[in-house]
mmCIF file of C-alpha atoms and ligand atoms in Angstrom:
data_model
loop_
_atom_site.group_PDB
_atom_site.id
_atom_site.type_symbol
_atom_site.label_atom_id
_atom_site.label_comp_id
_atom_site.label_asym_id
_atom_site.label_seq_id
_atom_site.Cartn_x
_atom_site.Cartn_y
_atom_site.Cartn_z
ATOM 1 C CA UNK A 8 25.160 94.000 99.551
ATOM 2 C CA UNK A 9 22.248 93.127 97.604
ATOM 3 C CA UNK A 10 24.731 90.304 95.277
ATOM 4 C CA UNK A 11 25.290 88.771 99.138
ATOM 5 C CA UNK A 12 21.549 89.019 100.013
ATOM 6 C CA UNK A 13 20.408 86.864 96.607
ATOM 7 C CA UNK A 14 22.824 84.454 97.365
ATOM 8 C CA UNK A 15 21.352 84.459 101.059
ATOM 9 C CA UNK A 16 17.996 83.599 99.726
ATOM 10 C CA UNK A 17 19.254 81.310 97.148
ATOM 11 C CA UNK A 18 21.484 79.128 100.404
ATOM 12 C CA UNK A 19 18.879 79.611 102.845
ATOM 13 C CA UNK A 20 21.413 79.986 105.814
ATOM 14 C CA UNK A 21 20.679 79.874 109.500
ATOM 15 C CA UNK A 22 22.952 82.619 110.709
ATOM 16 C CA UNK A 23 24.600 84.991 108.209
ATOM 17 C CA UNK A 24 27.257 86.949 109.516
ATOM 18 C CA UNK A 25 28.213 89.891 108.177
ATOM 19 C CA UNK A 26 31.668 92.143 107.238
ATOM 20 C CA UNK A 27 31.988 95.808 107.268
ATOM 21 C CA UNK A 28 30.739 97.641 104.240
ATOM 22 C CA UNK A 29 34.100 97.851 101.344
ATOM 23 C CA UNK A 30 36.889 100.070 102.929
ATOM 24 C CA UNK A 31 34.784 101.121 105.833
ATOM 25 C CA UNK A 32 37.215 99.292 108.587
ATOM 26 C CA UNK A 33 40.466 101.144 106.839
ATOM 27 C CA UNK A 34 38.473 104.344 106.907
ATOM 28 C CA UNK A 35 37.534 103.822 110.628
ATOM 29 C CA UNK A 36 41.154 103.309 111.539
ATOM 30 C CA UNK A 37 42.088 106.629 109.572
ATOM 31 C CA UNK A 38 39.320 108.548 111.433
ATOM 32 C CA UNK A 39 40.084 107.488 114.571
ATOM 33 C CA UNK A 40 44.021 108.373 114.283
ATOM 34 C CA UNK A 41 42.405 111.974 112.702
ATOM 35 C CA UNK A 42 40.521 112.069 115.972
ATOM 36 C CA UNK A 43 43.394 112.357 118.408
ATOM 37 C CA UNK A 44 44.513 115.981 116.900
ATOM 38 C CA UNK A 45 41.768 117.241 114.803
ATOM 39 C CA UNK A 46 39.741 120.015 115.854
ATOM 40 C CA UNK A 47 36.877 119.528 118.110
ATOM 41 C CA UNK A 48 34.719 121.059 115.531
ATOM 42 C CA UNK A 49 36.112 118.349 112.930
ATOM 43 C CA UNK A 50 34.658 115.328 114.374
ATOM 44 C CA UNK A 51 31.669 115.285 113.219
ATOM 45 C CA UNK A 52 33.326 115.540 109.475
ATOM 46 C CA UNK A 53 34.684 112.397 110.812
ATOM 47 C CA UNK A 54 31.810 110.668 111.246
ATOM 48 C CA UNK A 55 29.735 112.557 108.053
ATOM 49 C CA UNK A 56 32.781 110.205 106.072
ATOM 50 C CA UNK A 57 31.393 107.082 107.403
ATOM 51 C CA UNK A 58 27.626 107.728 106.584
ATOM 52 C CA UNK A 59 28.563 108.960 103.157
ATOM 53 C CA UNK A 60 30.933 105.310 102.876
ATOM 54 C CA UNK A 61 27.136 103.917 103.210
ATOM 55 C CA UNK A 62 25.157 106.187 100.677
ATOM 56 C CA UNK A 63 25.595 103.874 98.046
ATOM 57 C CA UNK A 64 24.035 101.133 100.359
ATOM 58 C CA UNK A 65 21.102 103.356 101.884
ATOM 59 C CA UNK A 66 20.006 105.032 98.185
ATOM 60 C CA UNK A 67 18.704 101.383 97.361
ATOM 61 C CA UNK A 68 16.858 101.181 100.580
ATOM 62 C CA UNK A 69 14.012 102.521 102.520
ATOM 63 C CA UNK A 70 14.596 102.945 105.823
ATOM 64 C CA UNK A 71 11.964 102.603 108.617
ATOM 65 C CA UNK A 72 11.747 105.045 111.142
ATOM 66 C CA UNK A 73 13.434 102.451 113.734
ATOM 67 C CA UNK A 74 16.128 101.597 111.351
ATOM 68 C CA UNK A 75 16.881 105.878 111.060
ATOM 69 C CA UNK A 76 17.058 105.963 115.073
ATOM 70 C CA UNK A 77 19.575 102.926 115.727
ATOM 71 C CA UNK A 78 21.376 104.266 112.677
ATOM 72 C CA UNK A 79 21.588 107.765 113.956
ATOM 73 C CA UNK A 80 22.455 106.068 117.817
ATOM 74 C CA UNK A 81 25.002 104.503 116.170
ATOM 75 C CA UNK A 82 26.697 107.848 114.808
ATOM 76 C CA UNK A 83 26.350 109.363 117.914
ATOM 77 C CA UNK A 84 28.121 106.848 119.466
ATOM 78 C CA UNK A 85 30.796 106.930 116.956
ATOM 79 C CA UNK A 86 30.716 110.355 117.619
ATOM 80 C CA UNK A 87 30.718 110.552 121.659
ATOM 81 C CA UNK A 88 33.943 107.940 121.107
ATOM 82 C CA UNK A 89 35.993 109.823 118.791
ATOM 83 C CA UNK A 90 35.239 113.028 120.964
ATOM 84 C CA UNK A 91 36.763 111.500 123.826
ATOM 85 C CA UNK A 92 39.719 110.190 122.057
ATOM 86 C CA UNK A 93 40.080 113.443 121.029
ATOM 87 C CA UNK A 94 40.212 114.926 124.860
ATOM 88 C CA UNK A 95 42.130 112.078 126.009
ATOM 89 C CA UNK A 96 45.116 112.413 122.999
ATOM 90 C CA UNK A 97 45.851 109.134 122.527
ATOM 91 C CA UNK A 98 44.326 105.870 120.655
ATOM 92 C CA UNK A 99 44.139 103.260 122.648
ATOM 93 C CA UNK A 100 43.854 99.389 121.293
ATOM 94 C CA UNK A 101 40.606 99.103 123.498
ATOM 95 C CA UNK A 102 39.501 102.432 122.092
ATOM 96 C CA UNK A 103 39.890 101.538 118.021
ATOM 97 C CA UNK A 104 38.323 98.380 118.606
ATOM 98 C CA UNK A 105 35.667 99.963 119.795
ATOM 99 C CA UNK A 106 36.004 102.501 116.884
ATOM 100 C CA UNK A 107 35.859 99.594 114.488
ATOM 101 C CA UNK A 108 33.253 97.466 115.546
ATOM 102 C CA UNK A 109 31.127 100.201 113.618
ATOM 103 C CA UNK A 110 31.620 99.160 110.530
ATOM 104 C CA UNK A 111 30.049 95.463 110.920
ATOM 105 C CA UNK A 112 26.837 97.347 113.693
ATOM 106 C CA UNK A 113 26.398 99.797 110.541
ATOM 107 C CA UNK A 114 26.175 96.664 107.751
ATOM 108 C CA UNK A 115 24.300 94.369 109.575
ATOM 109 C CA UNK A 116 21.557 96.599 110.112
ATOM 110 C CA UNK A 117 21.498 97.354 106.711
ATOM 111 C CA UNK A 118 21.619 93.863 105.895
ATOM 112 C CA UNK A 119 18.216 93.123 107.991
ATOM 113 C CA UNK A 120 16.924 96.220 106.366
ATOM 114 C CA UNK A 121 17.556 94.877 103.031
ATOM 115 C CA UNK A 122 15.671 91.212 103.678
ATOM 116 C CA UNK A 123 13.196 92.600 105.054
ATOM 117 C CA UNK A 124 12.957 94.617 101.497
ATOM 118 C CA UNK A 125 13.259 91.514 99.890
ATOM 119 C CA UNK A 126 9.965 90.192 101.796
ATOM 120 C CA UNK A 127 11.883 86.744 102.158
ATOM 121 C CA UNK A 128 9.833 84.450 104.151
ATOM 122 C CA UNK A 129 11.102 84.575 107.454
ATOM 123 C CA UNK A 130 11.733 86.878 110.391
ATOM 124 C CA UNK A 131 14.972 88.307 110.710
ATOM 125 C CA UNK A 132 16.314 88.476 113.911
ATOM 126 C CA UNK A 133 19.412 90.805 114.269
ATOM 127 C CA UNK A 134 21.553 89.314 117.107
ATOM 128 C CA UNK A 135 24.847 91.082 118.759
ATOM 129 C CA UNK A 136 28.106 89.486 118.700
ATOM 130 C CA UNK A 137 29.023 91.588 121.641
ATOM 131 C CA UNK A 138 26.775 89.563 123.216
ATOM 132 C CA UNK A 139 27.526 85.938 121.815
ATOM 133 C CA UNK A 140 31.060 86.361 120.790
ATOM 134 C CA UNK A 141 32.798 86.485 124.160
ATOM 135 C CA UNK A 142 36.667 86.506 124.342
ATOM 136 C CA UNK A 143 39.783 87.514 126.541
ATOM 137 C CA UNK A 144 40.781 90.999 126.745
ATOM 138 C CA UNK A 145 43.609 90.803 124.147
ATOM 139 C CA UNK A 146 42.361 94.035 121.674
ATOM 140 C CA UNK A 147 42.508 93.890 118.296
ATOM 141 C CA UNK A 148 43.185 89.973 118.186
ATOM 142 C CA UNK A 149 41.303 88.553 121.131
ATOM 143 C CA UNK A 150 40.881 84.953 121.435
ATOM 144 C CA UNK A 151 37.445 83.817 121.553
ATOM 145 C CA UNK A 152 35.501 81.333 124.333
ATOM 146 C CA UNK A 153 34.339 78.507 122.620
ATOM 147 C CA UNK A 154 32.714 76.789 125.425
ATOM 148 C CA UNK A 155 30.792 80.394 126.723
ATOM 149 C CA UNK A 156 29.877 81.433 122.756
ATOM 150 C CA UNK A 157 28.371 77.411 122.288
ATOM 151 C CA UNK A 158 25.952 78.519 125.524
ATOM 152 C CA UNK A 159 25.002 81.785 124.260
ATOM 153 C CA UNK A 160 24.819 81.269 120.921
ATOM 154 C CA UNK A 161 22.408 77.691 121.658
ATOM 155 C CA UNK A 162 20.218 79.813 124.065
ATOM 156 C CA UNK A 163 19.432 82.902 121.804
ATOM 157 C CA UNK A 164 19.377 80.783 118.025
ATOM 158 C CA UNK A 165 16.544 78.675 117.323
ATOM 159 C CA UNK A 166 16.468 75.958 114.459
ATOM 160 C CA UNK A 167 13.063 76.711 113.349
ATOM 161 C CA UNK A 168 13.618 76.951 110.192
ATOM 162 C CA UNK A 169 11.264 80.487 110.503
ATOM 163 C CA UNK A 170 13.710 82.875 111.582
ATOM 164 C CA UNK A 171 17.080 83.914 109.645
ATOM 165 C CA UNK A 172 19.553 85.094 112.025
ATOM 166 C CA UNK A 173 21.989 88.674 111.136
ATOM 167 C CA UNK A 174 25.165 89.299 113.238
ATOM 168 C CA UNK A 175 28.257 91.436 113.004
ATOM 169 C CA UNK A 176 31.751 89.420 112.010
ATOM 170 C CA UNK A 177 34.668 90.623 113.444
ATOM 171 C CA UNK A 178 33.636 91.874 116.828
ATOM 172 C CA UNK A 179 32.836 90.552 120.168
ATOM 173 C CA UNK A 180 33.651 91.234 124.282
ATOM 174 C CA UNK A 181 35.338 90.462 127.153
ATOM 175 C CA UNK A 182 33.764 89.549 130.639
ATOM 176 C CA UNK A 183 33.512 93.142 131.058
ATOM 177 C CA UNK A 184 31.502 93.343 127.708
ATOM 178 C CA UNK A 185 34.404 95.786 126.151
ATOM 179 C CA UNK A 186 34.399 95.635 122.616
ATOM 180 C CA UNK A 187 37.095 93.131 121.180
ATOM 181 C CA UNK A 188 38.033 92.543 117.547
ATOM 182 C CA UNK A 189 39.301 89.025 116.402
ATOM 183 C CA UNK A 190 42.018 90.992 113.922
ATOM 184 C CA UNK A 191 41.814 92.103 110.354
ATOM 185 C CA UNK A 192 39.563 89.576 107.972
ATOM 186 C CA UNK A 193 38.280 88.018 111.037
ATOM 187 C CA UNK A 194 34.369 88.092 109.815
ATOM 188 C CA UNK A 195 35.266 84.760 108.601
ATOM 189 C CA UNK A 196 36.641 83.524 111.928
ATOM 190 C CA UNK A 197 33.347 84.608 113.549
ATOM 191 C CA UNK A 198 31.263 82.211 111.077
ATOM 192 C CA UNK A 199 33.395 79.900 111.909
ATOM 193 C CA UNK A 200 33.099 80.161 115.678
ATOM 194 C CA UNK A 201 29.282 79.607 114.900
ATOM 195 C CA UNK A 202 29.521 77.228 112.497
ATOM 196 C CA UNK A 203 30.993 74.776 115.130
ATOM 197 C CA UNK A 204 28.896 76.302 118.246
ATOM 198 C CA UNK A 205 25.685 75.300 116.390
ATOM 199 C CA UNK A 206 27.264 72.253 114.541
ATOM 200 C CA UNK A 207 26.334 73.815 111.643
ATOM 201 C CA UNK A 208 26.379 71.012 108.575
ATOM 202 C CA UNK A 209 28.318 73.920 106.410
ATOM 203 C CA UNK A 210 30.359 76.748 106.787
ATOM 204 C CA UNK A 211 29.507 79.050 103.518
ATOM 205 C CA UNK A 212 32.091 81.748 103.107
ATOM 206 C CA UNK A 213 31.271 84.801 100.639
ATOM 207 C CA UNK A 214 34.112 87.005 99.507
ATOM 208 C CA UNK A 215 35.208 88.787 96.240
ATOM 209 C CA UNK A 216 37.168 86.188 94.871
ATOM 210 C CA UNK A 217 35.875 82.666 93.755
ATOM 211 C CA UNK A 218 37.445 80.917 96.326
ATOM 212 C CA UNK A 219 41.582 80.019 97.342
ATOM 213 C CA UNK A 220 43.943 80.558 94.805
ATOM 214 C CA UNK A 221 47.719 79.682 94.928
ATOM 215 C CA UNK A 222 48.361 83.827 94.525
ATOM 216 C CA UNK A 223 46.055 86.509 94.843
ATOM 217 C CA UNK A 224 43.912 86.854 91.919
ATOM 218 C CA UNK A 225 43.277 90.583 91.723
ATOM 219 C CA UNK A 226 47.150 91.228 91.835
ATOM 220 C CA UNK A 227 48.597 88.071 89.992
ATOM 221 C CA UNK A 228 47.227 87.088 86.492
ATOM 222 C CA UNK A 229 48.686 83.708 86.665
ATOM 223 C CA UNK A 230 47.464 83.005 90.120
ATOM 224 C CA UNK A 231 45.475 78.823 89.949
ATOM 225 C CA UNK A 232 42.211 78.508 91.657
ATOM 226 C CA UNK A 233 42.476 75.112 94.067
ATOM 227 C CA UNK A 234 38.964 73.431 93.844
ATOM 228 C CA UNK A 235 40.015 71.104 96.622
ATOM 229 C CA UNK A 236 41.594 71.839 99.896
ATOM 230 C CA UNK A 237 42.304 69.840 103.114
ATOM 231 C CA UNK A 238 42.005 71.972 106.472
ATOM 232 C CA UNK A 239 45.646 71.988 106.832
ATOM 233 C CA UNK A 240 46.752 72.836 103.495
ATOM 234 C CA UNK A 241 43.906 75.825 103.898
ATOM 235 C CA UNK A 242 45.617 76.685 106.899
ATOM 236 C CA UNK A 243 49.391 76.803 105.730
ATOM 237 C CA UNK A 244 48.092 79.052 102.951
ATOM 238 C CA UNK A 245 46.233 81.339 104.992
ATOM 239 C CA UNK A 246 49.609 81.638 107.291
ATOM 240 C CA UNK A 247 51.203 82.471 103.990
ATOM 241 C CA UNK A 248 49.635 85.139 103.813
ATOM 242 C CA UNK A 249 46.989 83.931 101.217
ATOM 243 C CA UNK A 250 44.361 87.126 101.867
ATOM 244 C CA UNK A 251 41.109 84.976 101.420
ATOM 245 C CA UNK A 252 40.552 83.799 104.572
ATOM 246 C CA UNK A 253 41.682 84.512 107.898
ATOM 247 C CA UNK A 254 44.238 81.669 109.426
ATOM 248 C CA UNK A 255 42.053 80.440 112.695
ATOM 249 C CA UNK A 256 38.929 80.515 110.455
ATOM 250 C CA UNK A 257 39.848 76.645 109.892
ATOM 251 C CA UNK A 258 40.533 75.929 113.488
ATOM 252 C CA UNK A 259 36.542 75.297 114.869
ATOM 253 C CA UNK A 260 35.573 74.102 111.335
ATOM 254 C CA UNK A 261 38.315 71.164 111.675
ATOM 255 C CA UNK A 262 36.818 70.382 115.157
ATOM 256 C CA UNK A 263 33.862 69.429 114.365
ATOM 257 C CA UNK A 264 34.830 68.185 110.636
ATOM 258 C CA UNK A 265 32.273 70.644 108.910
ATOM 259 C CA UNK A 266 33.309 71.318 105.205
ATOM 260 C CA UNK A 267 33.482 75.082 104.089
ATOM 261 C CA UNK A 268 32.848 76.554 100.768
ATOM 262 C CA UNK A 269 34.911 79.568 99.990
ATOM 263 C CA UNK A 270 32.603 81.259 96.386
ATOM 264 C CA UNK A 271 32.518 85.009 95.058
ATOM 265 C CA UNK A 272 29.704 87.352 95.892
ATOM 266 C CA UNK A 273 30.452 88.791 92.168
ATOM 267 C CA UNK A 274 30.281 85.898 90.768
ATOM 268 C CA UNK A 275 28.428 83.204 92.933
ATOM 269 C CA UNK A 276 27.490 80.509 89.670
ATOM 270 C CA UNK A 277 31.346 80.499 89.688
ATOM 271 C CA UNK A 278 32.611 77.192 91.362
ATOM 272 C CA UNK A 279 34.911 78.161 94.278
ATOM 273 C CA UNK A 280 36.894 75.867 96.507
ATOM 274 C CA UNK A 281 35.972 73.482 98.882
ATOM 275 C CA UNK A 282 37.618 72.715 102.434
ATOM 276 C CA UNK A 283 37.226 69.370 103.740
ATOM 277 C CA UNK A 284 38.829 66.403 104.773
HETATM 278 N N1 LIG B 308 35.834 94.394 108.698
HETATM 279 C C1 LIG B 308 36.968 93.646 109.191
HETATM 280 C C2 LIG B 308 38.197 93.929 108.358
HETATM 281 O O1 LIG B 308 38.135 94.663 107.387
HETATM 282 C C3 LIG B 308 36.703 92.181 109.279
HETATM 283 C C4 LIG B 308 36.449 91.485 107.970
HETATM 284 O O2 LIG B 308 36.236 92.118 106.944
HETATM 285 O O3 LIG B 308 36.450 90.246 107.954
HETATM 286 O O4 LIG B 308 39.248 93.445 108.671
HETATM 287 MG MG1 LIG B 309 36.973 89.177 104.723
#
């Protein structure tokens, strides 16, 4: 987290958007298929897993006593949800959306914490993508509004060059406000719902590889980094099953012709790929 916040100070972004902490979505989904038969006196082992996912995070942070009490909210939440999964028996779609949206609540708090640590020279303003990222009821891949998340997202962001904007990836809601998820990987998707609601002049793209290669390059020694890609060779890859980005993240960048960079948190001097026309 503190690799992505350099390269956040370094970019000077508008709106950053975050992703769930490393393996905290997967460990969400396990604790909320524990939750249905554990025993009631389990669940809070449940949630102790998440926090201690975090530690790593927190021990390089100091937490303000209003950061502690959404933090703790947050767990009780987490807590009051799994509880009832547990009474009801079953896991609903609506219900582990819900249970995952979490992970990207927990990180970008911890995210704001961290700039503010970093005394960069704006205010950070944490927004909700519950509130901005409205889509149909279809849990666990819901399909966004573009025309309702362009109104929301021009009335609450501000270019004023003063403020730095924080929100979750991933997660949004329906007209009901129910918690939707845009399906696995879909942090990227998010920025690039943004990217074209705020016709953004770049979409910047962070991950743990420098950028699209022809196979994936923690699995495939040979795999070729491509420095160059059109928007619809990006997206026949990403159907392929090419794990960098998520298939519709193209889809509002190509609207609006805005050219994304896809470059490695690890290793962010590392040339990545661009995605233009
Ligand atoms: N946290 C979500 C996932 O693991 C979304 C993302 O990382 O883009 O799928
Ligand atoms: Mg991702």
């Amino acid at each position: 987290m503190s690799k992505s916040a350099s390269i956040c100070l370094g970019q000077k972004p508008l709106v950053v958007v975050l992703s769930a902490a490393a393996g905290v979505t997967n460990l969400l989904i396990e604790i909320s298929t524990k939750a249905i038969d554990s025993h009631r006196s389990l669940i809070s082992d449940l949630v102790a897993q998440i926090k201690s996912k975090h530690d790593p995070i927190i021990r390089n942070l100091t937490l303000g006593q209003s950061d502690e009490a959404l933090l703790e909210s947050l767990y009780r939440d987490l807590e009051e949800k799994l509880m009832l999964i547990n009474s009801e028996k079953i896991l609903s779609q609506e219900s582990l959306d819900y249970v995952l949206s979490f992970g990207e609540k927990i990180s970008s708090i911890l995210f704001c914490v961290l700039l503010k640590q970093l005394r960069i020279d704006k205010k950070i303003q944490l927004l909700s993508s519950e509130e901005i990222i409205k889509t149909d009821s279809n849990f666990g891949a819901a399909t966004p509004n573009t025309e309702d998340i362009k109104r929301i997202a021009n009335e609450l962001i501000h270019y004023d060059e003063k403020t730095l904007y924080v929100m979750q990836g991933f997660i949004g809601s329906d007209h009901l406000m129910r918690t939707t998820t845009l399906g696995r990987g879909g942090s990227d998707f998010t920025a690039a719902l943004m990217a074209e609601a705020l016709n953004a002049s770049i979409l910047e793209i962070w991950t743990d590889v420098p950028g699209v290669f022809t196979s994936d390059p923690n699995k495939d020694a040979c795999a070729q980094k491509l420095p160059l890609l059109s928007y619809s060779q990006a997206i026949k890859m990403a159907k392929n099953g090419a794990k960098v980005l998520h298939p519709e993240t193209m889809t509002p960048a190509l609207r609006l012709s805005i050219p994304i960079y896809v470059g490695s948190t690890f290793q962010p001097e590392v040339l990545g790929t661009w995605i233009r026309n």
